[in-house]
Short mmCIF file of C-alpha atoms and ligand atoms in Angstrom, two decimals:
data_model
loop_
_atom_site.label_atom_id
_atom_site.label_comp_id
_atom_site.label_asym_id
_atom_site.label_seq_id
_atom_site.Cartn_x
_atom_site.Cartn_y
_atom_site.Cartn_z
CA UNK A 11 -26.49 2.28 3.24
CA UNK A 12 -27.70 5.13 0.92
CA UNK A 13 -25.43 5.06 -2.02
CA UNK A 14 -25.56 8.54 -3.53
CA UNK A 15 -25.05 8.52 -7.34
CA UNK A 16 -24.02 12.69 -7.63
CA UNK A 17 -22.52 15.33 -4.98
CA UNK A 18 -23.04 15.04 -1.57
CA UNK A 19 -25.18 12.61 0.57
CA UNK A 20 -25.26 14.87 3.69
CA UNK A 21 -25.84 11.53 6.29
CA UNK A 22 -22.26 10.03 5.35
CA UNK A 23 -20.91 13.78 4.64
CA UNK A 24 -19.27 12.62 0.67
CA UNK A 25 -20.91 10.70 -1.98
CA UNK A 26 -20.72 7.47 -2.82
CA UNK A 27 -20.92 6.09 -6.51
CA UNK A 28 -20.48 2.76 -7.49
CA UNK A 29 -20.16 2.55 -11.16
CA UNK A 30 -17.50 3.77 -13.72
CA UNK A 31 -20.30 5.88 -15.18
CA UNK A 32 -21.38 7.48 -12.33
CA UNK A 33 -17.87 8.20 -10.85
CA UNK A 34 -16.74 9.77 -14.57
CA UNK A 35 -19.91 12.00 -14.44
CA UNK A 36 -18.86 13.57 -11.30
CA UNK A 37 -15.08 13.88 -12.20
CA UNK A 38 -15.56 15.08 -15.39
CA UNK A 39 -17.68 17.78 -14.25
CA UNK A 40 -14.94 19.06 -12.04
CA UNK A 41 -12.07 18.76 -14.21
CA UNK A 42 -13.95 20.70 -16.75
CA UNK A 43 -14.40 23.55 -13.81
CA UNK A 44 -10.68 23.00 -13.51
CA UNK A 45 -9.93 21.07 -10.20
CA UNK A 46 -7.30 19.09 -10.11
CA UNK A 47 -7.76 15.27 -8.97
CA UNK A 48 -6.05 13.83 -6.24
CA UNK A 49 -6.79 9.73 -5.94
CA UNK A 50 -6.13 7.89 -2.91
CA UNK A 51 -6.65 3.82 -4.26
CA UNK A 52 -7.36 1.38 -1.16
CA UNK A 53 -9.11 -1.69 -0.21
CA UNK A 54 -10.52 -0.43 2.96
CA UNK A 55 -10.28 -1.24 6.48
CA UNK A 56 -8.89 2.16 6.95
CA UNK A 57 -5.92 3.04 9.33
CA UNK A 58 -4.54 6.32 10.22
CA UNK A 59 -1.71 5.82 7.42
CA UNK A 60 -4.41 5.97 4.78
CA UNK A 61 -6.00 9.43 6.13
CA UNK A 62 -2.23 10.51 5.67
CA UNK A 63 -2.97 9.78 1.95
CA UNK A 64 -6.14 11.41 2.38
CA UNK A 65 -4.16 14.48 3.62
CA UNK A 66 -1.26 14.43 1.54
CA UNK A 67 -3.53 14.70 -1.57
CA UNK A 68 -6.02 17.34 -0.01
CA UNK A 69 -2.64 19.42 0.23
CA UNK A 70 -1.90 18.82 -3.46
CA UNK A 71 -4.99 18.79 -5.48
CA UNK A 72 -8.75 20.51 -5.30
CA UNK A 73 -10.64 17.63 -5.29
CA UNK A 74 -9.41 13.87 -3.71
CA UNK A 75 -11.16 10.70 -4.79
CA UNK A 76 -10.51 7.11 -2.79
CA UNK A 77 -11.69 4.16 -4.17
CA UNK A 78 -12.42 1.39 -1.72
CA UNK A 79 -11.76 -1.97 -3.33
CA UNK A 80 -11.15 -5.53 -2.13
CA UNK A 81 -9.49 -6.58 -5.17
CA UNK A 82 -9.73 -10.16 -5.81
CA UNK A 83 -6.85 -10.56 -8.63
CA UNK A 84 -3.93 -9.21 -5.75
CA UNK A 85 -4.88 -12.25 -3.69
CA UNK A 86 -3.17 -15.81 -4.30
CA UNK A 87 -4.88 -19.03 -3.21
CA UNK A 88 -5.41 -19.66 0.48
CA UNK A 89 -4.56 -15.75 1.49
CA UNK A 90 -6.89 -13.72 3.26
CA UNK A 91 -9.25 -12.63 0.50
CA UNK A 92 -12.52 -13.78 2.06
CA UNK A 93 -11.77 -12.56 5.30
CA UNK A 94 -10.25 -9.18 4.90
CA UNK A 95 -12.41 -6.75 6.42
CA UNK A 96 -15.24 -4.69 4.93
CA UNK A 97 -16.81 -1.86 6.32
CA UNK A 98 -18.28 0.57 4.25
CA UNK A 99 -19.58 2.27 6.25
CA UNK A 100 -17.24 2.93 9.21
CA UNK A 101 -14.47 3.87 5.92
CA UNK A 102 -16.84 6.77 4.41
CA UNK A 103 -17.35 7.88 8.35
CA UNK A 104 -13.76 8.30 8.37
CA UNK A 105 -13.00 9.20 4.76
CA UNK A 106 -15.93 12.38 5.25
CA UNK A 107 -14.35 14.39 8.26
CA UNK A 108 -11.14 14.23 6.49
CA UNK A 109 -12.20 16.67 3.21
CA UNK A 110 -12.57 13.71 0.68
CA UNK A 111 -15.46 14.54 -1.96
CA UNK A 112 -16.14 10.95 -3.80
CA UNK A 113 -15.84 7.64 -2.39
CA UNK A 114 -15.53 5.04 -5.65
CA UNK A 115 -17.23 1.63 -4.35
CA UNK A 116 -17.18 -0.53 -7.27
CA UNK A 117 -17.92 -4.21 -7.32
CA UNK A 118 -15.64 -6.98 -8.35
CA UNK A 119 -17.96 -7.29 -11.10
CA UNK A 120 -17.91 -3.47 -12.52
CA UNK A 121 -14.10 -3.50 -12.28
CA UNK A 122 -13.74 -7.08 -14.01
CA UNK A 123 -16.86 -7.18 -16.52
CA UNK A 124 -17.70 -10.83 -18.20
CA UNK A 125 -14.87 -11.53 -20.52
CA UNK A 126 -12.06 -9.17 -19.01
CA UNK A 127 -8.76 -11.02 -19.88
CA UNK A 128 -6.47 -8.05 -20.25
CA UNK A 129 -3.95 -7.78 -17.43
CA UNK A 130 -0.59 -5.81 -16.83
CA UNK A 131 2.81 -7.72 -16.40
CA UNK A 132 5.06 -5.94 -13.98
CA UNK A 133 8.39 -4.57 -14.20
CA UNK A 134 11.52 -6.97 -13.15
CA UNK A 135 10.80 -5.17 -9.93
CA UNK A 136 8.20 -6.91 -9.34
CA UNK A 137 9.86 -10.28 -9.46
CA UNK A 138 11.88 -10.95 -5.93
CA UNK A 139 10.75 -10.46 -2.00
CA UNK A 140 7.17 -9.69 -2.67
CA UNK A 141 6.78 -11.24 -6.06
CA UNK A 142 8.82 -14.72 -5.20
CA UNK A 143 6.35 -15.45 -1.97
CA UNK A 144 3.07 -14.12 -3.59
CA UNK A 145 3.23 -15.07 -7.48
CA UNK A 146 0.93 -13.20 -9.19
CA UNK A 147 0.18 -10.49 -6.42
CA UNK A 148 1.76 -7.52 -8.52
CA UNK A 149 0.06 -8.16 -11.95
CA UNK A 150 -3.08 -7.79 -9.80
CA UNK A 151 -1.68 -5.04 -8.25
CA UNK A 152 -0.60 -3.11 -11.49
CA UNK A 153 -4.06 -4.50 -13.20
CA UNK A 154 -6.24 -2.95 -10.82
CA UNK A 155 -4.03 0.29 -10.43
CA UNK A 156 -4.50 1.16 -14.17
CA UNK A 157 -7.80 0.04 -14.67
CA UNK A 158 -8.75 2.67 -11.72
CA UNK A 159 -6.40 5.46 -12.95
CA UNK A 160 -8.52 4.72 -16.41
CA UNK A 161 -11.64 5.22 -14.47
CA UNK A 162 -10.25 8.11 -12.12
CA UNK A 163 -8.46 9.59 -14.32
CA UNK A 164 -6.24 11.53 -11.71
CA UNK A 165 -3.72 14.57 -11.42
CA UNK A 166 -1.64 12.27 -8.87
CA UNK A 167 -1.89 9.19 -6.74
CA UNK A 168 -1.20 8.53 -3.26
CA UNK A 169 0.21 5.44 -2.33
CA UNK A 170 1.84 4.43 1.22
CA UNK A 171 5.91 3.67 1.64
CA UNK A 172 4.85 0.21 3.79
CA UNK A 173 3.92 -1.07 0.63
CA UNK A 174 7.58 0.12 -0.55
CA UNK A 175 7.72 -2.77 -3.33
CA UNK A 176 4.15 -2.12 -4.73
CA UNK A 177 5.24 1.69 -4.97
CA UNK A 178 8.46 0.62 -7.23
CA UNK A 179 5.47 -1.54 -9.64
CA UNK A 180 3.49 1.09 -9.67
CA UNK A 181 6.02 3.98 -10.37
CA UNK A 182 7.75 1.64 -13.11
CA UNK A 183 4.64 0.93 -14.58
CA UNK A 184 2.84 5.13 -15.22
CA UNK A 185 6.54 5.34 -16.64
CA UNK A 186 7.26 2.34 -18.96
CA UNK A 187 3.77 3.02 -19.73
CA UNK A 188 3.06 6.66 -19.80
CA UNK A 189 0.46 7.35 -17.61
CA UNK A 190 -0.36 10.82 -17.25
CA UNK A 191 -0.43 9.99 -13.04
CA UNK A 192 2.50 11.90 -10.58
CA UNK A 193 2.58 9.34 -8.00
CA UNK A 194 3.45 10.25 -4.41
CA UNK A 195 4.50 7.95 -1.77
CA UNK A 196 3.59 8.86 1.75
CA UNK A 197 5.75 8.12 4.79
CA UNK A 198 4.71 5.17 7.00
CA UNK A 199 2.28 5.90 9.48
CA UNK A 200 3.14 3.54 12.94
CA UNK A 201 1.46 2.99 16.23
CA UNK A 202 3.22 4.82 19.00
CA UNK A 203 4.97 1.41 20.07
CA UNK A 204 6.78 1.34 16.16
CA UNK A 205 3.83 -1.16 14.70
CA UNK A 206 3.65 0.35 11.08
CA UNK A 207 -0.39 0.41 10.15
CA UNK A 208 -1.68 -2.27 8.64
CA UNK A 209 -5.44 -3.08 8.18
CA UNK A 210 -3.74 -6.84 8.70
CA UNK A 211 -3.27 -6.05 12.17
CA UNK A 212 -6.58 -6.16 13.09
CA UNK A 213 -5.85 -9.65 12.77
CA UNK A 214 -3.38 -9.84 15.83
CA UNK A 215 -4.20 -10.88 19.44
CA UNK A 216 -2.41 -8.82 21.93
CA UNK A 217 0.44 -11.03 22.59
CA UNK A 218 1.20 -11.89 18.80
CA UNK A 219 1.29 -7.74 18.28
CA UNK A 220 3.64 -7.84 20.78
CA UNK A 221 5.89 -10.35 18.76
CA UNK A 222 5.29 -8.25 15.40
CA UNK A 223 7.00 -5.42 17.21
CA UNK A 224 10.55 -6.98 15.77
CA UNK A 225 9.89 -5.63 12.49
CA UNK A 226 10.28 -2.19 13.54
CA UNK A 227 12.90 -2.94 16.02
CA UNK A 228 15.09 -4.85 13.73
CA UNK A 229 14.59 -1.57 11.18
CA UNK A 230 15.89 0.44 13.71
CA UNK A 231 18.69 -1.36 14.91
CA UNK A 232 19.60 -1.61 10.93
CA UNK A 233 19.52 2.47 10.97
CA UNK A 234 21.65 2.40 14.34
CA UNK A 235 24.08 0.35 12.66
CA UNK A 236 24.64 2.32 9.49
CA UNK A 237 24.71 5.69 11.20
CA UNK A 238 27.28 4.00 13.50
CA UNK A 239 29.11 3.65 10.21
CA UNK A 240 28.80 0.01 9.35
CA UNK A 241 28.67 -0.20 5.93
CA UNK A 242 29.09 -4.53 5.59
CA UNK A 243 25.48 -5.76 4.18
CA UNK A 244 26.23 -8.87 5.55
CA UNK A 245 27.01 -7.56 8.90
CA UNK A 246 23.49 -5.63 9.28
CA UNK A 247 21.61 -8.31 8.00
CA UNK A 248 22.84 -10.86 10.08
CA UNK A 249 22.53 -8.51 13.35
CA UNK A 250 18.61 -7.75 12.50
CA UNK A 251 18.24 -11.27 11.70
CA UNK A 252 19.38 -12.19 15.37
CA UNK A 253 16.45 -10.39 16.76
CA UNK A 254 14.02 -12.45 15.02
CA UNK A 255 16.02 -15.58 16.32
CA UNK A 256 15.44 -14.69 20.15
CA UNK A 257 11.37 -14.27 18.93
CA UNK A 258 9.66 -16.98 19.22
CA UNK A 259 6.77 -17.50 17.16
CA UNK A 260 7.76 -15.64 14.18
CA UNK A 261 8.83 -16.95 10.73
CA UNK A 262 10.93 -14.66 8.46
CA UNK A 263 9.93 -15.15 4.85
CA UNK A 264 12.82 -12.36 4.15
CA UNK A 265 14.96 -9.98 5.45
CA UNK A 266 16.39 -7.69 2.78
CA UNK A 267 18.89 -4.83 2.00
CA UNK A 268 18.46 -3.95 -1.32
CA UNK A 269 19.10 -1.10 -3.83
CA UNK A 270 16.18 1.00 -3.30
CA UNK A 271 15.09 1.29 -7.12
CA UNK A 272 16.04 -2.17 -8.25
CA UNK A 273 15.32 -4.30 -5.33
CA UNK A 274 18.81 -6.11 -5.81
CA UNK A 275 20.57 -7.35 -2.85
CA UNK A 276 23.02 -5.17 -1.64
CA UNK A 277 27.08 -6.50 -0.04
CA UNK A 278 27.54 -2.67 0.67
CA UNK A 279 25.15 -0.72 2.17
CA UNK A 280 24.60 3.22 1.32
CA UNK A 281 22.07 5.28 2.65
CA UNK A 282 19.70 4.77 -0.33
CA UNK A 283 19.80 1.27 0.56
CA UNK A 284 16.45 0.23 1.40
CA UNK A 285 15.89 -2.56 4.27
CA UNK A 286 12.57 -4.67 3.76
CA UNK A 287 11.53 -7.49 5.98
CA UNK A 288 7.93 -9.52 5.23
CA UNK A 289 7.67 -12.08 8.38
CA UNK A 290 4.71 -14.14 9.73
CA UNK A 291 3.19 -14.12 13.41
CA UNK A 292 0.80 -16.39 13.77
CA UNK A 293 0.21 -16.82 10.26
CA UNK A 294 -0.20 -13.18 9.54
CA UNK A 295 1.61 -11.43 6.91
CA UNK A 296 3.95 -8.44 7.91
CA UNK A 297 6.38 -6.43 5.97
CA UNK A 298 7.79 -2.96 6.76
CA UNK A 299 10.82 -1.40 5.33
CA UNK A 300 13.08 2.04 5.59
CA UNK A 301 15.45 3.54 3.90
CA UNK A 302 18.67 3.38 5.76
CA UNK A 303 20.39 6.86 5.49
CA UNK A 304 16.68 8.38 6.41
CA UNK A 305 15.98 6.26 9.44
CA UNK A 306 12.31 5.43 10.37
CA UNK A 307 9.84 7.03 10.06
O1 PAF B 406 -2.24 -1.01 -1.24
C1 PAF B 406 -3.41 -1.40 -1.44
O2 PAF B 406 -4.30 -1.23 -0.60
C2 PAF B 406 -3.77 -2.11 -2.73
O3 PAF B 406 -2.72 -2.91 -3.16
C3 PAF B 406 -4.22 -1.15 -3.85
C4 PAF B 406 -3.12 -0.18 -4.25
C5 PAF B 406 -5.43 -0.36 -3.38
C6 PAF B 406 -4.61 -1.94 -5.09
O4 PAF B 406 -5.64 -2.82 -4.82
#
């Protein structure tokens, strides 16, 4: 694949840089024309939730950026690192159709250059659900995110509500750290069957999708409950947990209701309270999440 250095390469309909150099030549030039930047961070294997991004931030700002990234520090030992899919090439065919004007490509070794030792310790947000079954998956989360908002250099940033913990880091982090980034998070994009988008489904066979299906439904029956008027945290959680015990198949790693800017564990729900579930099928990682006064979405 043609990697175009400036503007547009006309076969993949956006350009395509792959160094910090090149991608600051081309931004710079627009912010001094006065566009404003909209970036869309993601590691690829691209999903109708991501064009959402794509759209949200074509809506906002003049000019959108998305990096594509398989970030190596996010990943802990044994997870899917190796094996996550990469496809340039079908990403930019998407990414092109949808208005965005720069794909940033970088490799590992432009983002971490020989010697890089510098990394970002996340808020206490960061610590439980997510944090406790993936040590060391948010400091490569909030290490990447500011190195590429250093390189970008964006108006705002466009991240996705399934990642609802990874939003909290990376909120808590432009503001304990002043960033000068507005970051937006997007409403979950799902399959019509409830499935929220994943590029990790890809790794399903039909009947283990099937199974992954309880995440959703034992979100929804949460919302049910709460706009029924139960308001007993222990209650809810133990009803959603039930539907996980009649599937076979699939291991919870947790099932949360927690205050949605904190992360603590709830006894009384509101309808701020945030529900987050991360459970495996087959050995692949799920989590969704919703708010429970909002419903899904
Ligand atoms: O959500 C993701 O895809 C990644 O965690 C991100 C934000 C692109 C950082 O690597």
């Amino acid at each position: 694949m043609k990697h175009a250095s400036r503007e547009s390469d006309a076969s993949l309909g956006c350009a395509i840089v792959t160094t910090r150099g090149d991608l600051r030549a081309v931004v710079d030039g627009w912010r001094a024309a006065g566009e404003t930047i909209g970036f869309v961070p993601t590691m690829g294997a691209l999903h109708a939730g991501h064009l959402s991004l794509v759209d949200a931030a074509k809506r906002e700002c003049t000019r959108v950026v998305a990096s594509i990234f398989v970030n190596p520090t996010q990943f802990g030992p044994g997870e899917d690192f190796e094996r996550y899919p990469r496809d340039l090439e079908r990403d930019v065919a998407q990414l092109a159709p949808r208005g965005v004007d720069l794909v940033f490509a970088p490799t590992p070794a432009e983002v971490y250059r020989p010697g890089s030792s510098t990394v970002v310790e996340p808020a206490k947000v960061s610590l439980p659900l997510e944090g406790s079954f993936r040590p060391g998956h948010f400091r490569g989360v909030a290490t990447v995110v500011l190195k590429l908002f250093n390189m970008v250099r964006p108006d705002s940033a466009f991240f996705g509500q399934k990642d609802y913990q990874q939003s909290l880091v990376v909120r808590r982090m432009v503001d304990d750290l002043d960033v000068p980034v507005v970051v937006r998070v997007c409403p979950t994009m799902r399959e019509p069957d409830g499935l929220a988008m994943s590029s990790r489904n890809a790794y399903l066979s039909a009947d283990d999708r099937r199974r992954g299906l309880v995440l959703s439904r034992s979100l929804t029956l949460g919302c049910e409950l709460f706009a029924k008027g139960e308001r007993d945290a222990t209650t809810i959680r133990e009803r959603m947990k039930q539907l996980f015990d009649e599937t076979p198949g699939v291991t919870v790693d947790y099932l949360s209701l927690a205050d949605s800017e904190t992360l603590v564990e709830v006894s009384v729900v509101t309808a701020t309270t945030v529900a987050l579930i991360a459970a495996r099928v087959a050995g692949v990682r799920l989590i969704d999440n919703c708010v429970l006064g909002k419903g899904m979405n």
